XYZ file of C-alpha atoms in Angstrom:
314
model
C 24.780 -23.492 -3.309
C 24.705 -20.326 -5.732
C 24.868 -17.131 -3.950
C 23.879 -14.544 -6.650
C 24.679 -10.599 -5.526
C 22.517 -7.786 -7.076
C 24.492 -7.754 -10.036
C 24.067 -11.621 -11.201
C 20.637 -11.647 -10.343
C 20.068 -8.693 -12.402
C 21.992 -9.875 -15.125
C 19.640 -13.542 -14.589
C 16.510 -11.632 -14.906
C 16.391 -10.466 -18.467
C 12.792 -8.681 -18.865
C 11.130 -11.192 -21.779
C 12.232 -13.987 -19.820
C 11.324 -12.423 -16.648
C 7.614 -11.868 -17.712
C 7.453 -15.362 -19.609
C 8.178 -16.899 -16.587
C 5.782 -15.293 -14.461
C 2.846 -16.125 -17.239
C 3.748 -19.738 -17.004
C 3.875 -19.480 -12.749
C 0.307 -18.146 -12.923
C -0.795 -21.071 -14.607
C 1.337 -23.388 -12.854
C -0.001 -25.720 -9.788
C 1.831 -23.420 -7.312
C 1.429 -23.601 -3.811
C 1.565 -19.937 -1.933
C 0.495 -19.419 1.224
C -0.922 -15.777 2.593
C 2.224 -14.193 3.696
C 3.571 -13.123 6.604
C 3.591 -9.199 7.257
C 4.711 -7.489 10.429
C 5.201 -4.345 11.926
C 8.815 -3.708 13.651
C 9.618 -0.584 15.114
C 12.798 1.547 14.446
C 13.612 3.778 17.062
C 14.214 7.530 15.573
C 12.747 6.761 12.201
C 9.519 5.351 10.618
C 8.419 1.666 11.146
C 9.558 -0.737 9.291
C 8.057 -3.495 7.505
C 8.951 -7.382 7.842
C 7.637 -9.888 4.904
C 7.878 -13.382 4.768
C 6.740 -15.031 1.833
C 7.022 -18.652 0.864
C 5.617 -20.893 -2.066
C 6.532 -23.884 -3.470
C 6.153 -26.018 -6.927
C 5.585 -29.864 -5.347
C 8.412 -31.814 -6.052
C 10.167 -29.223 -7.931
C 11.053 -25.968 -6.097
C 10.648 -24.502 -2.835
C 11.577 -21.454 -1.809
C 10.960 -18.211 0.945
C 11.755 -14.752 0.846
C 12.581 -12.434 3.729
C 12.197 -8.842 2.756
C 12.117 -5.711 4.788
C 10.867 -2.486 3.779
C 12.560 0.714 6.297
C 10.975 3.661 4.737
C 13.436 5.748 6.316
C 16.746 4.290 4.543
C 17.546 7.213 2.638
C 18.966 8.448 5.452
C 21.323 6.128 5.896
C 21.792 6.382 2.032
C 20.555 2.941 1.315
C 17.345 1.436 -0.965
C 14.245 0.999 1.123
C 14.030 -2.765 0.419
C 16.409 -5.298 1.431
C 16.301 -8.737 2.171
C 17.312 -12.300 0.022
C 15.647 -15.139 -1.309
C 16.054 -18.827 -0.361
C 16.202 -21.480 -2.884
C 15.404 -25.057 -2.236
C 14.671 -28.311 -4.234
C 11.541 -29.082 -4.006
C 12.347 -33.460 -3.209
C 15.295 -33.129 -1.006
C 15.225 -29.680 0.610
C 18.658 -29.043 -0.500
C 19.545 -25.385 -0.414
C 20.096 -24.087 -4.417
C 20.792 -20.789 -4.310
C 20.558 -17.571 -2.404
C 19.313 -14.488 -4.416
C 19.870 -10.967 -3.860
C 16.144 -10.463 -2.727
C 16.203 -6.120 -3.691
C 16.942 -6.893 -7.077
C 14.696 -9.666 -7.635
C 11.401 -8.220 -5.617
C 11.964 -4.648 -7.895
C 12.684 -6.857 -10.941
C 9.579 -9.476 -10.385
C 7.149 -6.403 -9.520
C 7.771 -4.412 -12.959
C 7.615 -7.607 -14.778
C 3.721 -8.397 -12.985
C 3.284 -4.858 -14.154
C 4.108 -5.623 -17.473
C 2.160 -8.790 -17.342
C -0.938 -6.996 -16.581
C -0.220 -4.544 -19.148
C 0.095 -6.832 -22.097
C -4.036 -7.662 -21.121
C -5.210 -4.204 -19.550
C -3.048 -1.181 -21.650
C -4.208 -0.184 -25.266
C -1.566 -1.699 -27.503
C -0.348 1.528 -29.214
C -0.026 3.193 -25.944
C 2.521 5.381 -26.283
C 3.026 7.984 -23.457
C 4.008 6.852 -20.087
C 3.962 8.675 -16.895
C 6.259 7.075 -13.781
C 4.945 8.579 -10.187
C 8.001 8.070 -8.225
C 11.580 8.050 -8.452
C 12.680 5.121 -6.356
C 14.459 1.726 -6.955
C 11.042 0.555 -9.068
C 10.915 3.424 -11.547
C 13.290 2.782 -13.799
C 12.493 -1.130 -13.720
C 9.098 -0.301 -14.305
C 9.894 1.825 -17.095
C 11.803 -1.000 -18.968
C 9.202 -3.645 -18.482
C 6.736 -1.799 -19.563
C 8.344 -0.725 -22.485
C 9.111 -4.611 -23.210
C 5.311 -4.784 -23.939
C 4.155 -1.550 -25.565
C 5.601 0.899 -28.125
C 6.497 3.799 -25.427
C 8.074 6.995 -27.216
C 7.892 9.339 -23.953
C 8.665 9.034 -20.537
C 7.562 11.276 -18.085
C 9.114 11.421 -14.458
C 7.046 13.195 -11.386
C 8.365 13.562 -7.587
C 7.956 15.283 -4.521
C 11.705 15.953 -5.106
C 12.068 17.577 -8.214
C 16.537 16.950 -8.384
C 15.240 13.460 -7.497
C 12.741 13.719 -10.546
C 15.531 15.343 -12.955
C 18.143 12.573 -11.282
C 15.899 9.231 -12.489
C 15.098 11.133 -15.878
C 19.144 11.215 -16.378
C 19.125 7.505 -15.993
C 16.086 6.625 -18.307
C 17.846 8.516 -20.726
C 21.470 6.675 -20.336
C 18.978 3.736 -21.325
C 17.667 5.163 -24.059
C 14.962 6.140 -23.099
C 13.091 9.500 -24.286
C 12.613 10.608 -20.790
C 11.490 14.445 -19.709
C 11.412 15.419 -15.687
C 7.612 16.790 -15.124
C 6.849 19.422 -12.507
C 3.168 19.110 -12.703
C 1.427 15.938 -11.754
C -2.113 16.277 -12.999
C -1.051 17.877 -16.448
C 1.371 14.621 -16.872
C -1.656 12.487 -16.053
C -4.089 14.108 -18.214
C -1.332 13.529 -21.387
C -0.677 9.681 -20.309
C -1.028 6.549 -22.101
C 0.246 4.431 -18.914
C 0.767 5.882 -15.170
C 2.869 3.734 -13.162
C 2.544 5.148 -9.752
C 5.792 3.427 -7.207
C 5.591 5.146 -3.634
C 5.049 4.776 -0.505
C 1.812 7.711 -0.093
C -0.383 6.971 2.634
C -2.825 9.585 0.790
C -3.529 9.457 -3.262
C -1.815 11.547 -5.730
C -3.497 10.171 -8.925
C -7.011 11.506 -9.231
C -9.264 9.967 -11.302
C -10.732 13.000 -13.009
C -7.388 13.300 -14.904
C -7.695 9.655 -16.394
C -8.589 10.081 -20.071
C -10.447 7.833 -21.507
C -7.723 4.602 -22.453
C -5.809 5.126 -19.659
C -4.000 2.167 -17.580
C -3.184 3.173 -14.495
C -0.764 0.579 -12.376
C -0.627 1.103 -8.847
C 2.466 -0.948 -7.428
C 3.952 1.042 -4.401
C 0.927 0.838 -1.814
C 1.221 -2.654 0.518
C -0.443 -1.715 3.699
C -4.224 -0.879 4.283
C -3.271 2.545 5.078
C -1.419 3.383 1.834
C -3.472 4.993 -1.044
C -2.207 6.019 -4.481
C -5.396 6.989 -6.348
C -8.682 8.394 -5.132
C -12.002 6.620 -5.227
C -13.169 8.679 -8.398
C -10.284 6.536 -9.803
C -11.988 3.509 -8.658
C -14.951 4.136 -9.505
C -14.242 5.227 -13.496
C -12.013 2.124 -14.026
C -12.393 -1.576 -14.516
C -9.966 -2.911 -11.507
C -7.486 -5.860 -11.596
C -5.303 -7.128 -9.035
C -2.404 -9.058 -8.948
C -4.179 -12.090 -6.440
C -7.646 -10.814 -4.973
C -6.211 -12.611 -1.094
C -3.435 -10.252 -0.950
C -4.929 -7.221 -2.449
C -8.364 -6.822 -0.646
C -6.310 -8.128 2.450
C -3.397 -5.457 2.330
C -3.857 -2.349 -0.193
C -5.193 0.178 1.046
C -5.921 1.342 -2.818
C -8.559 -1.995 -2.408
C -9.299 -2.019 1.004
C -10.347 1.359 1.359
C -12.872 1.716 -1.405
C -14.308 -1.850 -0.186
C -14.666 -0.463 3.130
C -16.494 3.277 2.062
C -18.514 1.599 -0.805
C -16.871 2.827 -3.753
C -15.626 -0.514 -4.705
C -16.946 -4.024 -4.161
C -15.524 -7.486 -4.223
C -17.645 -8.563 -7.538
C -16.550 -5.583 -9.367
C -12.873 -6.552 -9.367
C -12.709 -7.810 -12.685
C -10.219 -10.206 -12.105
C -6.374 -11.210 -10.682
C -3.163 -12.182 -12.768
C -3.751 -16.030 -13.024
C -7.205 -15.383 -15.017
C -6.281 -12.646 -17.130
C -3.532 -15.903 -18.002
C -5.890 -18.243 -18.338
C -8.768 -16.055 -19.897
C -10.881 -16.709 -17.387
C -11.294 -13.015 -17.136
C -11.057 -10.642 -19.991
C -9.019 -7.869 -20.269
C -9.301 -4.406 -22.112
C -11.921 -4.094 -24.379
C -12.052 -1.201 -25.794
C -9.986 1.711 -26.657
C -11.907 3.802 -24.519
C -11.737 1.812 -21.571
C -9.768 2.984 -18.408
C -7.979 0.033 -16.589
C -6.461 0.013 -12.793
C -4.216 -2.618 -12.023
C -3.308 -2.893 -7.883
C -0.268 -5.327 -7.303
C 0.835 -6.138 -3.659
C 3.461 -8.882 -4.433
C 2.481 -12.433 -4.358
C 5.226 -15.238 -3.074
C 4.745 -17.265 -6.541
C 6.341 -14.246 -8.646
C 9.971 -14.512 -6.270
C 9.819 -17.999 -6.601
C 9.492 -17.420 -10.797
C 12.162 -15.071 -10.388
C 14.619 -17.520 -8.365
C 14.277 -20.293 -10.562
C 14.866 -18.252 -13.419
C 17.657 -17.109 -12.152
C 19.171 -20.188 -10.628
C 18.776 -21.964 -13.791
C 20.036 -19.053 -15.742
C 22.683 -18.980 -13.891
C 23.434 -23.116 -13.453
C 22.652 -23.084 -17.455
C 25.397 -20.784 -18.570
């Protein structure tokens, strides 16, 4: 059995390929069940979050992750997420591979990000604006620069060293990367805002969207997290990743539903028919686009066999 660390599965999960092989998942006869979410208390520090998520290709793959999100791990000096991702063959059961599950749940979210993108962000979109300055940003910063022309990257923070810090790295990358201290001037300027927290109350309003704007909301995965307002809802033609996990679990979803601002027939569509053109994406330059992404178990499983058979391949 492979056991990949965070540095092989990084290395595994080149960003084209990455995305490629979540397009083909989506339109793939994929299994997924809804996953499992609990609550688990940590005494001293914020509850913690417990996911299991399986799906399988019949016949071909199989495969679960366990992932746990401690909100408080900064503390302790270590990445909120953790957990690992079990590979099995789809005939036998055999165990394939274990793979570092951080590095692949950061890596498969930017690249459904980026997916979404390539349908719901103008093409020439230049400008984009990361909310957050965790593990996702930078990953979400090169995915969606695999898809559009970005030229500026702006970084915003409730920690503004924090802010500075991840700007330092975009820039190591290459990337033309400026800290921002204000949040609704950034917005106002931005092409793309990528917002990757954990805010129980929403820092993007939707009066700042200018007309064009994507906005891609990837950090909120509870019903009590928000990330934009409703006047965000309400100005923007809304995608999700699958419509299951997103009017089940984001609050960004689940709230509007609930107050009114939002209903279930004006989500425009999920992932797999923005893949299949069931539903149509941007049309119009004008347009402002909201993309919410919880996770769904069929991107890990895209992820792990792309890096097992990167991996077995080389």
């Amino acid at each position: 059995m492979l056991v990949l660390n965070e540095h092989e599965t990084e290395r595994a999960l080149e960003w084209l390929a990455l995305i490629d092989a979540l397009k083909a998942m989506f339109s793939a006869p994929c299994e997924m069940p809804v996953r499992h979410h609990h609550n688990m208390k940590v005494p001293g520090r914020a509850d913690a979050t417990l996911l299991l998520m399986p799906a399988w290709l019949p016949g071909q793959y199989c495969g679960v992750k366990l992932v746990s999100v401690y909100p408080d791990n900064h503390l302790s000096g270590l990445p909120a997420v953790q957990g690992g991702y079990l590979l099995t063959s789809g005939k036998t059961g055999e165990m394939l591979a274990l793979v570092d599950g951080g590095v692949l749940t950061a890596r498969r979210t930017a690249a459904a990000s980026a997916l979404a993108s390539s349908y719901l962000s103008r093409d020439d979109a230049s400008h984009m604006l990361m909310v957050g300055t965790g593990r996702l940003s930078l990953h979400l910063i090169e995915a969606h620069s695999t898809v559009r022309p970005l030229k500026q990257i702006s970084i915003w923070g409730r920690n503004a060293a924090n802010a500075e810090a991840t700007a330092t790295d975009a820039r190591s990358k290459g990337f033309n990367a400026q800290a921002v201290t204000s949040l609704e001037e950034a917005a106002r300027q931005a092409d793309i805002i990528s917002c990757a927290t954990l805010a129980t109350d929403p820092l993007i309003s939707g009066e700042w969207l200018k007309p064009g704007a994507h906005l891609d909301l990837v950090g909120g995965f509870k019903p009590s997290m928000r990330e934009a307002d409703d006047a965000a809802i309400r100005r923007a033609k809304v995608y999700v990743d699958t419509r299951a996990g997103a009017m089940a679990e984001a609050g960004d979803i689940v709230q509007p539903l609930a107050n009114g601002s939002l209903s279930a027939e004006k989500i425009c569509g999920e992932l797999s028919e923005l893949v299949h053109g069931a539903a149509k994406g941007r049309n119009s330059a004008d347009e402002i686009t909201l993309f919410k992404s919880v996770g769904a178990a069929l991107e890990d499983l895209a992820g792990a066999i792309l890096a097992y058979e990167t991996v077995r391949n080389t």
